[in-house]
C-alpha cells in the first residue's frame, strides 16, 4: 500500500535551529567551566594526567558534537549557494575528524600515563565504533556527492546519507553521555555542584542533538 | 527557497525492520542472561536488594526500549487496516508506560532498601525527563489522532508526533546506555565476561534503536 504525499523542503533557519544553537553554546560553556574550574585545565603536553585527560572530552565535544551539529545545519544557516553549503558541510566534518583524532590520542596517552587498560568500557566501544563509521560515512559522502555521478545515483543515496548521518549524530551523543556518566560514577560524587554541572552539560548535549534532528527533519514536512 | 519533492510512503516491512527485530531480541536475551545468571534474578517482592534492583533494567528495557520499538514499527509489521495498526501503536505504548512505572518504582524501592539518595545521576535525570515527556507525547497522540479532529489539524501535527517520537526513542536509548555505564563503572570490572556481556547488551540496544529509526525513516523516501 503506497500513499503518495508531497513534502516541500524548506531550506531556512527556524526557531528550532536557534534553540539548537542555544543548547550547543550552553553545553560548550558548561563544559569549559567544568574542565577549567573543577578539573585543572586542558593541555596535551602536560605532566599532569588530569590536564591530558581533559583534552579528550573537550576535543570530542567540540569536534564530534558541536562541529558535526553545525555541519548538519549548514544548509539552513549559511546563506550561500548550494555548492558553497556543501563545501562547508564537507569541510566542517573533516575538521571534526581531525579534532576527534587528537581527542582519541589524548585518552590513549592518559591511559599510558596512569598505566590502565584501554577500550574496555561501553563508552569506548560506542565511541570507537562511531568514529570508524563516521570516517566511512565521510568518504562515502565525498565520493557520492562531489565526484561526478548520474543524478539518479545521487538521489537514491541521499536518504541513506541523511538517515545514516542522523544515526551517527545520536551515536556520538550516546558516546558523550556514557563518557560523562563513566567519569561522574568514577568520581563518586552525588549531590555536589560539580556533579550537577556535569549532568547539565550532558542534558544540554542531548538537547543540542534533539533540536538539530528536529530542525533538519521538520523542515522536510512543510 | 522551496524544493518540492514527491516522497512515497512505503508501508511494509523491509530488511531493516528484520535487522531491528534481530538486534532487539539479541539485546533481550543478553539482558536476561546478565540478570539471571550474573546478577541473581529478578523479583520485586524480595529481601535481596539485587533482585529488587534487577526489576529496574528489565522493565525499562522491555517497556521503554523493546515495546516502544515494536509500537513504532507497527505500521510495517501488523498486516491489518490502518485503524487496527493505530490501536496497536497506542496500546503498546500504554503497556510500555505501565511497565515503566513498575521499573521506576523498583529502583526507588532499591534506594530505600540500601538507604541511598535518589535522582542525582545523569542517568536518572535523562530517564525521568524521558518518562515525563513520553507520557505527554502519549496524551498528545491520543487527543490528536483518536478524538475526531479536522484532517488538516491532524496532518499538521503528524510530523511533530513522528519527529518527537523518534527523539524520545533516542532519549530512552541514552537513558539505557547511561544506566548500563553507571552500573558497570560501579562494579569496577574491566575485561571480565560480565562486563563484555553488558557492553554487548548496550551495543545491541543502540543498534535496535538505530535500525528502528532507519526502518521507519527510509520507508518515507521511496
CSV table of C-alpha atoms in Angstrom, one decimal:
chain,number,residue,atom,x,y,z
A,1,UNK,CA,0.0,0.0,0.0
A,2,UNK,CA,1.6,3.3,-1.1
A,3,UNK,CA,0.4,6.7,0.0
A,4,UNK,CA,1.9,9.5,-2.1
A,5,UNK,CA,2.4,12.6,-0.1
A,6,UNK,CA,4.0,15.8,-1.3
A,7,UNK,CA,6.6,17.3,1.1
A,8,UNK,CA,8.3,20.6,0.5
A,9,UNK,CA,11.8,21.0,1.7
A,10,UNK,CA,12.2,24.4,3.4
A,11,UNK,CA,15.8,25.5,3.5
A,12,UNK,CA,15.9,28.2,6.1
A,13,UNK,CA,16.8,28.6,9.7
A,14,UNK,CA,13.8,28.2,12.1
A,15,UNK,CA,13.3,28.7,15.8
A,16,UNK,CA,14.3,25.1,16.2
A,17,UNK,CA,17.7,25.9,14.6
A,18,UNK,CA,18.1,28.8,17.0
A,19,UNK,CA,17.2,26.6,20.0
A,20,UNK,CA,19.8,24.0,18.8
A,21,UNK,CA,22.5,26.7,18.8
A,22,UNK,CA,21.4,27.9,22.2
A,23,UNK,CA,21.8,24.4,23.7
A,24,UNK,CA,25.1,23.8,21.9
A,25,UNK,CA,26.6,27.0,23.2
A,26,UNK,CA,25.3,26.3,26.8
A,27,UNK,CA,26.9,22.8,26.7
A,28,UNK,CA,30.1,24.4,25.4
A,29,UNK,CA,30.2,27.0,28.2
A,30,UNK,CA,29.4,24.4,31.0
A,31,UNK,CA,32.0,22.0,29.7
A,32,UNK,CA,34.6,24.8,29.7
A,33,UNK,CA,33.7,25.7,33.3
A,34,UNK,CA,33.9,22.1,34.3
A,35,UNK,CA,37.3,21.4,32.7
A,36,UNK,CA,38.9,24.7,33.6
A,37,UNK,CA,37.5,25.5,37.0
A,38,UNK,CA,36.9,22.0,38.5
A,39,UNK,CA,39.3,19.7,36.6
A,40,UNK,CA,42.5,21.8,36.4
A,41,UNK,CA,42.6,22.8,32.7
A,42,UNK,CA,43.3,21.4,29.3
A,43,UNK,CA,46.8,20.6,28.0
A,44,UNK,CA,48.0,17.8,25.7
A,45,UNK,CA,51.7,18.1,26.6
A,46,UNK,CA,51.5,18.1,30.3
A,47,UNK,CA,52.9,16.0,33.2
A,48,UNK,CA,49.6,16.4,35.0
A,49,UNK,CA,47.5,13.4,34.0
A,50,UNK,CA,44.2,15.2,34.5
A,51,UNK,CA,45.1,18.0,32.1
A,52,UNK,CA,46.0,15.4,29.5
A,53,UNK,CA,42.7,13.6,30.1
A,54,UNK,CA,40.7,16.8,29.8
A,55,UNK,CA,41.8,17.2,26.1
A,56,UNK,CA,39.6,14.1,25.4
A,57,UNK,CA,36.1,15.4,26.4
A,58,UNK,CA,36.9,18.9,25.1
A,59,UNK,CA,38.0,17.8,21.6
A,60,UNK,CA,35.3,15.1,21.3
A,61,UNK,CA,32.6,17.6,22.2
A,62,UNK,CA,34.0,20.4,20.0
A,63,UNK,CA,34.6,18.1,17.1
A,64,UNK,CA,32.1,15.3,17.3
A,65,UNK,CA,29.1,17.1,18.8
A,66,UNK,CA,29.4,20.8,18.1
A,67,UNK,CA,31.1,20.9,14.7
A,68,UNK,CA,29.1,17.9,13.4
A,69,UNK,CA,25.9,19.6,14.6
A,70,UNK,CA,26.9,22.8,12.8
A,71,UNK,CA,27.8,20.9,9.7
A,72,UNK,CA,24.3,19.2,9.7
A,73,UNK,CA,22.6,22.6,10.0
A,74,UNK,CA,24.8,24.3,7.3
A,75,UNK,CA,22.1,24.1,4.7
A,76,UNK,CA,19.9,26.2,6.9
A,77,UNK,CA,22.4,28.6,8.4
A,78,UNK,CA,24.8,29.5,5.6
A,79,UNK,CA,23.2,32.0,3.3
A,80,UNK,CA,25.0,30.9,0.1
A,81,UNK,CA,24.6,28.7,-3.0
A,82,UNK,CA,24.1,25.0,-2.6
A,83,UNK,CA,27.6,24.2,-3.7
A,84,UNK,CA,29.1,26.5,-1.1
A,85,UNK,CA,26.9,25.0,1.6
A,86,UNK,CA,28.0,21.5,0.5
A,87,UNK,CA,31.6,22.6,0.8
A,88,UNK,CA,31.1,23.9,4.3
A,89,UNK,CA,29.2,20.6,5.2
A,90,UNK,CA,32.2,18.6,4.0
A,91,UNK,CA,35.0,20.7,5.5
A,92,UNK,CA,33.3,21.0,8.9
A,93,UNK,CA,33.1,17.2,9.1
A,94,UNK,CA,36.7,17.0,8.1
A,95,UNK,CA,37.8,19.4,10.9
A,96,UNK,CA,35.6,17.3,13.3
A,97,UNK,CA,37.5,14.1,12.2
A,98,UNK,CA,40.9,15.9,12.9
A,99,UNK,CA,39.8,17.1,16.3
A,100,UNK,CA,38.5,13.6,17.0
A,101,UNK,CA,41.9,12.1,16.3
A,102,UNK,CA,43.5,14.5,18.8
A,103,UNK,CA,40.8,13.7,21.4
A,104,UNK,CA,41.2,9.9,21.0
A,105,UNK,CA,45.0,10.2,21.1
A,106,UNK,CA,44.7,12.2,24.3
A,107,UNK,CA,42.8,9.4,26.1
A,108,UNK,CA,45.2,6.7,25.0
A,109,UNK,CA,48.1,8.9,26.2
A,110,UNK,CA,46.3,9.3,29.5
A,111,UNK,CA,45.8,5.5,29.8
A,112,UNK,CA,49.6,5.1,29.2
A,113,UNK,CA,50.5,7.7,31.8
A,114,UNK,CA,48.3,6.1,34.5
A,115,UNK,CA,49.1,2.6,33.3
A,116,UNK,CA,45.5,1.4,32.8
A,117,UNK,CA,43.8,-0.7,30.3
A,118,UNK,CA,42.3,0.6,27.0
A,119,UNK,CA,38.9,0.1,25.4
A,120,UNK,CA,37.0,-2.0,28.0
A,121,UNK,CA,34.0,0.2,28.7
A,122,UNK,CA,30.7,0.6,26.8
A,123,UNK,CA,31.7,4.2,26.3
A,124,UNK,CA,34.9,3.3,24.5
A,125,UNK,CA,33.1,0.6,22.4
A,126,UNK,CA,30.4,3.1,21.3
A,127,UNK,CA,32.9,5.9,20.8
A,128,UNK,CA,35.4,3.9,18.6
A,129,UNK,CA,32.5,2.3,16.6
A,130,UNK,CA,31.0,5.8,16.0
A,131,UNK,CA,34.4,7.2,14.9
A,132,UNK,CA,35.1,4.5,12.4
A,133,UNK,CA,31.6,4.6,10.9
A,134,UNK,CA,31.8,8.3,10.8
A,135,UNK,CA,35.0,8.1,8.7
A,136,UNK,CA,33.3,5.7,6.3
A,137,UNK,CA,30.3,8.0,6.0
A,138,UNK,CA,32.5,10.9,5.2
A,139,UNK,CA,34.3,9.0,2.5
A,140,UNK,CA,31.0,7.7,1.1
A,141,UNK,CA,29.7,11.3,1.1
A,142,UNK,CA,32.8,12.6,-0.6
A,143,UNK,CA,32.6,10.1,-3.5
A,144,UNK,CA,28.9,10.2,-3.9
A,145,UNK,CA,28.3,13.9,-3.8
A,146,UNK,CA,31.5,15.6,-5.1
A,147,UNK,CA,32.7,13.2,-7.7
A,148,UNK,CA,30.5,13.5,-10.9
A,149,UNK,CA,27.8,10.8,-10.8
A,150,UNK,CA,24.5,10.2,-12.6
A,151,UNK,CA,21.9,12.4,-10.7
A,152,UNK,CA,19.7,9.3,-10.2
A,153,UNK,CA,22.5,7.5,-8.3
A,154,UNK,CA,22.9,10.6,-6.1
A,155,UNK,CA,19.2,10.9,-5.4
A,156,UNK,CA,18.9,7.3,-4.4
A,157,UNK,CA,21.9,7.5,-2.0
A,158,UNK,CA,20.7,10.8,-0.4
A,159,UNK,CA,18.2,9.2,2.0
A,160,UNK,CA,20.9,6.8,3.3
A,161,UNK,CA,23.3,9.7,3.7
A,162,UNK,CA,20.7,11.7,5.7
A,163,UNK,CA,19.4,8.9,7.9
A,164,UNK,CA,22.9,7.5,8.4
A,165,UNK,CA,24.2,10.9,9.4
A,166,UNK,CA,21.4,11.3,11.9
A,167,UNK,CA,22.1,7.8,13.4
A,168,UNK,CA,25.8,8.8,13.7
A,169,UNK,CA,24.9,12.1,15.5
A,170,UNK,CA,22.8,10.1,18.0
A,171,UNK,CA,25.6,7.5,18.4
A,172,UNK,CA,28.1,10.4,19.1
A,173,UNK,CA,25.7,11.8,21.7
A,174,UNK,CA,25.4,8.3,23.3
A,175,UNK,CA,29.2,8.2,23.4
A,176,UNK,CA,29.3,11.6,25.1
A,177,UNK,CA,26.7,10.8,27.7
A,178,UNK,CA,28.1,7.4,28.6
A,179,UNK,CA,31.5,9.1,28.9
A,180,UNK,CA,30.2,11.8,31.3
A,181,UNK,CA,28.3,9.0,33.2
A,182,UNK,CA,31.5,6.9,33.5
A,183,UNK,CA,33.5,9.9,34.7
A,184,UNK,CA,31.0,11.1,37.3
A,185,UNK,CA,30.5,7.5,38.6
A,186,UNK,CA,34.3,7.2,39.0
A,187,UNK,CA,34.4,10.4,40.9
A,188,UNK,CA,31.6,9.1,43.3
A,189,UNK,CA,30.2,12.5,43.9
A,190,UNK,CA,26.4,12.7,44.3
A,191,UNK,CA,24.6,16.0,45.1
A,192,UNK,CA,27.7,18.2,44.6
A,193,UNK,CA,28.0,21.3,42.4
A,194,UNK,CA,30.4,19.6,40.1
A,195,UNK,CA,28.1,16.6,39.6
A,196,UNK,CA,25.1,18.9,38.8
A,197,UNK,CA,27.3,20.8,36.4
A,198,UNK,CA,28.3,17.6,34.6
A,199,UNK,CA,24.6,16.5,34.5
A,200,UNK,CA,23.5,19.8,33.0
A,201,UNK,CA,26.4,19.6,30.4
A,202,UNK,CA,25.0,16.1,29.5
A,203,UNK,CA,21.4,17.3,29.3
A,204,UNK,CA,22.4,20.3,27.0
A,205,UNK,CA,24.4,18.0,24.8
A,206,UNK,CA,21.3,15.7,24.4
A,207,UNK,CA,19.0,18.7,23.8
A,208,UNK,CA,21.5,20.0,21.2
A,209,UNK,CA,21.3,16.7,19.3
A,210,UNK,CA,17.5,16.5,19.5
A,211,UNK,CA,17.0,20.1,18.3
A,212,UNK,CA,19.4,19.5,15.4
A,213,UNK,CA,17.4,16.5,14.4
A,214,UNK,CA,14.1,18.4,14.8
A,215,UNK,CA,15.4,21.4,13.0
A,216,UNK,CA,16.6,19.4,10.0
A,217,UNK,CA,13.8,16.8,9.9
A,218,UNK,CA,10.8,19.0,10.4
A,219,UNK,CA,11.9,21.3,7.6
A,220,UNK,CA,11.2,18.4,5.2
A,221,UNK,CA,7.5,18.4,6.1
A,222,UNK,CA,6.3,22.0,5.3
B,1,UNK,CA,13.9,28.6,-1.5
B,2,UNK,CA,11.5,25.7,-1.7
B,3,UNK,CA,12.2,22.5,-3.5
B,4,UNK,CA,9.1,20.4,-4.0
B,5,UNK,CA,10.0,16.7,-3.8
B,6,UNK,CA,7.5,13.8,-4.0
B,7,UNK,CA,8.0,11.1,-1.4
B,8,UNK,CA,6.1,7.9,-1.4
B,9,UNK,CA,5.5,6.3,2.0
B,10,UNK,CA,6.1,2.6,1.8
B,11,UNK,CA,4.2,0.7,4.5
B,12,UNK,CA,5.8,-2.7,4.5
B,13,UNK,CA,8.4,-4.5,6.5
B,14,UNK,CA,11.9,-4.3,5.0
B,15,UNK,CA,15.2,-6.0,5.7
B,16,UNK,CA,15.9,-3.1,8.0
B,17,UNK,CA,12.8,-4.0,10.1
B,18,UNK,CA,14.0,-7.6,10.3
B,19,UNK,CA,17.5,-6.4,11.4
B,20,UNK,CA,15.9,-4.2,14.1
B,21,UNK,CA,14.0,-7.2,15.4
B,22,UNK,CA,17.2,-9.3,15.4
B,23,UNK,CA,19.1,-6.7,17.5
B,24,UNK,CA,16.1,-6.2,19.9
B,25,UNK,CA,15.8,-10.0,20.5
B,26,UNK,CA,19.6,-10.3,21.0
B,27,UNK,CA,19.6,-7.4,23.5
B,28,UNK,CA,16.7,-9.1,25.3
B,29,UNK,CA,18.5,-12.5,25.5
B,30,UNK,CA,21.8,-10.9,26.7
B,31,UNK,CA,19.9,-8.8,29.3
B,32,UNK,CA,18.2,-12.0,30.6
B,33,UNK,CA,21.5,-13.9,30.8
B,34,UNK,CA,23.1,-10.9,32.6
B,35,UNK,CA,20.2,-10.5,35.2
B,36,UNK,CA,19.5,-14.2,35.8
B,37,UNK,CA,23.0,-15.7,35.6
B,38,UNK,CA,25.3,-13.0,36.8
B,39,UNK,CA,23.0,-10.8,39.0
B,40,UNK,CA,20.9,-13.3,40.9
B,41,UNK,CA,17.5,-13.0,39.3
B,42,UNK,CA,14.5,-10.6,39.0
B,43,UNK,CA,12.0,-10.2,41.9
B,44,UNK,CA,10.1,-7.1,43.1
B,45,UNK,CA,9.0,-8.5,46.5
B,46,UNK,CA,12.3,-9.8,47.7
B,47,UNK,CA,14.6,-9.2,50.7
B,48,UNK,CA,17.6,-9.5,48.3
B,49,UNK,CA,18.4,-5.9,47.2
B,50,UNK,CA,20.0,-7.1,44.0
B,51,UNK,CA,16.9,-8.9,42.9
B,52,UNK,CA,14.7,-5.8,43.5
B,53,UNK,CA,17.2,-3.6,41.6
B,54,UNK,CA,17.2,-6.0,38.6
B,55,UNK,CA,13.4,-5.4,38.1
B,56,UNK,CA,14.5,-1.8,37.0
B,57,UNK,CA,16.7,-2.6,33.9
B,58,UNK,CA,14.4,-5.5,32.9
B,59,UNK,CA,11.2,-3.5,33.0
B,60,UNK,CA,12.7,-0.4,31.5
B,61,UNK,CA,14.2,-2.4,28.6
B,62,UNK,CA,11.1,-4.4,28.0
B,63,UNK,CA,8.8,-1.4,28.2
B,64,UNK,CA,10.7,1.6,27.1
B,65,UNK,CA,13.0,0.1,24.5
B,66,UNK,CA,11.5,-3.1,23.2
B,67,UNK,CA,7.8,-2.4,23.3
B,68,UNK,CA,8.2,1.2,22.2
B,69,UNK,CA,10.3,0.0,19.3
B,70,UNK,CA,7.7,-2.5,18.3
B,71,UNK,CA,5.0,0.2,18.6
B,72,UNK,CA,6.9,2.4,16.3
B,73,UNK,CA,7.3,-0.4,13.7
B,74,UNK,CA,3.6,-1.5,14.0
B,75,UNK,CA,2.6,0.2,10.7
B,76,UNK,CA,5.1,-2.0,8.9
B,77,UNK,CA,4.7,-5.3,10.8
B,78,UNK,CA,1.0,-5.7,11.6
B,79,UNK,CA,-0.8,-6.7,8.4
B,80,UNK,CA,-4.1,-5.0,9.2
B,81,UNK,CA,-6.2,-1.9,8.5
B,82,UNK,CA,-4.7,1.5,9.4
B,83,UNK,CA,-7.1,1.9,12.4
B,84,UNK,CA,-6.1,-1.5,13.8
B,85,UNK,CA,-2.4,-0.6,13.4
B,86,UNK,CA,-3.1,2.7,15.2
B,87,UNK,CA,-4.8,0.9,18.0
B,88,UNK,CA,-1.8,-1.4,18.4
B,89,UNK,CA,0.5,1.6,18.3
B,90,UNK,CA,-1.4,3.2,21.1
B,91,UNK,CA,-1.9,0.1,23.3
B,92,UNK,CA,1.8,-1.0,23.1
B,93,UNK,CA,2.8,2.5,24.2
B,94,UNK,CA,0.3,2.3,27.1
B,95,UNK,CA,1.7,-1.1,28.2
B,96,UNK,CA,5.2,0.4,28.0
B,97,UNK,CA,4.1,3.2,30.3
B,98,UNK,CA,2.7,0.7,32.8
B,99,UNK,CA,6.0,-1.4,32.7
B,100,UNK,CA,7.9,1.8,33.1
B,101,UNK,CA,6.0,2.7,36.3
B,102,UNK,CA,6.9,-0.7,37.8
B,103,UNK,CA,10.5,-0.3,36.7
B,104,UNK,CA,10.9,3.2,38.2
B,105,UNK,CA,9.2,2.1,41.4
B,106,UNK,CA,11.6,-0.8,41.7
B,107,UNK,CA,14.7,1.5,41.7
B,108,UNK,CA,13.1,3.8,44.3
B,109,UNK,CA,12.4,0.8,46.4
B,110,UNK,CA,16.0,-0.4,46.0
B,111,UNK,CA,17.3,3.1,47.0
B,112,UNK,CA,15.1,2.9,50.1
B,113,UNK,CA,16.4,-0.6,51.0
B,114,UNK,CA,20.1,0.4,50.7
B,115,UNK,CA,19.4,3.8,52.1
B,116,UNK,CA,20.9,5.8,49.3
B,117,UNK,CA,20.0,9.1,47.6
B,118,UNK,CA,17.6,9.3,44.6
B,119,UNK,CA,17.9,11.1,41.3
B,120,UNK,CA,21.4,12.5,41.4
B,121,UNK,CA,23.0,10.9,38.3
B,122,UNK,CA,22.8,12.0,34.7
B,123,UNK,CA,21.1,8.6,34.0
B,124,UNK,CA,18.3,9.4,36.4
B,125,UNK,CA,17.8,12.9,35.1
B,126,UNK,CA,17.6,11.7,31.5
B,127,UNK,CA,15.4,8.8,32.5
B,128,UNK,CA,12.9,10.8,34.4
B,129,UNK,CA,12.8,13.5,31.8
B,130,UNK,CA,12.2,11.0,29.1
B,131,UNK,CA,9.4,9.2,31.1
B,132,UNK,CA,7.5,12.5,31.7
B,133,UNK,CA,7.8,13.7,28.1
B,134,UNK,CA,6.8,10.2,26.9
B,135,UNK,CA,3.6,10.5,29.0
B,136,UNK,CA,2.9,13.9,27.4
B,137,UNK,CA,3.5,12.6,23.9
B,138,UNK,CA,1.1,9.7,24.5
B,139,UNK,CA,-1.6,12.0,25.7
B,140,UNK,CA,-1.0,14.4,22.8
B,141,UNK,CA,-1.2,11.5,20.4
B,142,UNK,CA,-4.4,10.2,22.0
B,143,UNK,CA,-6.2,13.5,21.7
B,144,UNK,CA,-4.8,14.4,18.2
B,145,UNK,CA,-5.2,11.1,16.5
B,146,UNK,CA,-8.2,9.3,18.1
B,147,UNK,CA,-10.6,12.2,19.1
B,148,UNK,CA,-12.3,13.5,15.9
B,149,UNK,CA,-10.4,16.5,14.5
B,150,UNK,CA,-10.3,18.4,11.2
B,151,UNK,CA,-7.9,16.3,9.0
B,152,UNK,CA,-5.8,19.5,8.4
B,153,UNK,CA,-5.1,19.8,12.1
B,154,UNK,CA,-4.0,16.1,12.2
B,155,UNK,CA,-1.8,16.4,9.1
B,156,UNK,CA,-0.1,19.4,10.6
B,157,UNK,CA,0.6,17.7,13.9
B,158,UNK,CA,1.8,14.4,12.4
B,159,UNK,CA,5.4,15.5,11.6
B,160,UNK,CA,5.8,16.7,15.2
B,161,UNK,CA,4.4,13.4,16.5
B,162,UNK,CA,6.8,11.4,14.3
B,163,UNK,CA,9.9,13.5,15.0
B,164,UNK,CA,9.1,13.9,18.7
B,165,UNK,CA,8.6,10.1,18.9
B,166,UNK,CA,12.0,9.5,17.4
B,167,UNK,CA,13.6,12.0,19.7
B,168,UNK,CA,12.0,10.1,22.7
B,169,UNK,CA,13.2,6.8,21.4
B,170,UNK,CA,16.8,8.1,21.3
B,171,UNK,CA,16.4,9.7,24.7
B,172,UNK,CA,15.3,6.3,26.1
B,173,UNK,CA,18.3,4.7,24.5
B,174,UNK,CA,20.6,7.3,26.0
B,175,UNK,CA,18.9,6.6,29.4
B,176,UNK,CA,19.5,2.8,29.0
B,177,UNK,CA,23.1,3.2,27.9
B,178,UNK,CA,24.0,5.7,30.7
B,179,UNK,CA,22.3,3.3,33.2
B,180,UNK,CA,24.4,0.3,32.0
B,181,UNK,CA,27.5,2.5,32.0
B,182,UNK,CA,26.8,3.7,35.6
B,183,UNK,CA,26.2,0.0,36.8
B,184,UNK,CA,29.4,-1.3,35.1
B,185,UNK,CA,31.5,1.6,36.5
B,186,UNK,CA,30.2,0.9,40.0
B,187,UNK,CA,31.1,-2.7,39.6
B,188,UNK,CA,34.7,-1.7,38.6
B,189,UNK,CA,35.1,-4.8,36.4
B,190,UNK,CA,37.2,-4.3,33.3
B,191,UNK,CA,38.0,-7.1,30.9
B,192,UNK,CA,35.6,-9.6,32.5
B,193,UNK,CA,32.9,-11.8,30.9
B,194,UNK,CA,30.2,-9.9,32.7
B,195,UNK,CA,31.5,-6.6,31.6
B,196,UNK,CA,31.7,-7.7,27.9
B,197,UNK,CA,28.1,-9.1,28.2
B,198,UNK,CA,26.9,-5.7,29.5
B,199,UNK,CA,28.7,-3.9,26.7
B,200,UNK,CA,27.2,-6.1,24.0
B,201,UNK,CA,23.7,-5.6,25.6
B,202,UNK,CA,24.3,-1.9,25.3
B,203,UNK,CA,25.5,-2.1,21.7
B,204,UNK,CA,22.5,-4.2,20.7
B,205,UNK,CA,20.2,-1.8,22.4
B,206,UNK,CA,21.8,1.1,20.4
B,207,UNK,CA,21.6,-0.9,17.2
B,208,UNK,CA,18.0,-1.8,17.8
B,209,UNK,CA,17.2,2.0,18.1
B,210,UNK,CA,19.2,2.9,15.0
B,211,UNK,CA,17.6,0.2,12.9
B,212,UNK,CA,14.1,1.2,14.1
B,213,UNK,CA,14.8,4.7,13.0
B,214,UNK,CA,16.3,3.6,9.6
B,215,UNK,CA,13.4,1.2,9.0
B,216,UNK,CA,10.7,3.8,9.7
B,217,UNK,CA,12.5,6.8,8.2
B,218,UNK,CA,13.9,5.3,5.0
B,219,UNK,CA,10.4,4.0,4.1
B,220,UNK,CA,9.4,7.6,3.6
B,221,UNK,CA,11.9,8.1,0.7
B,222,UNK,CA,10.9,5.5,-1.8
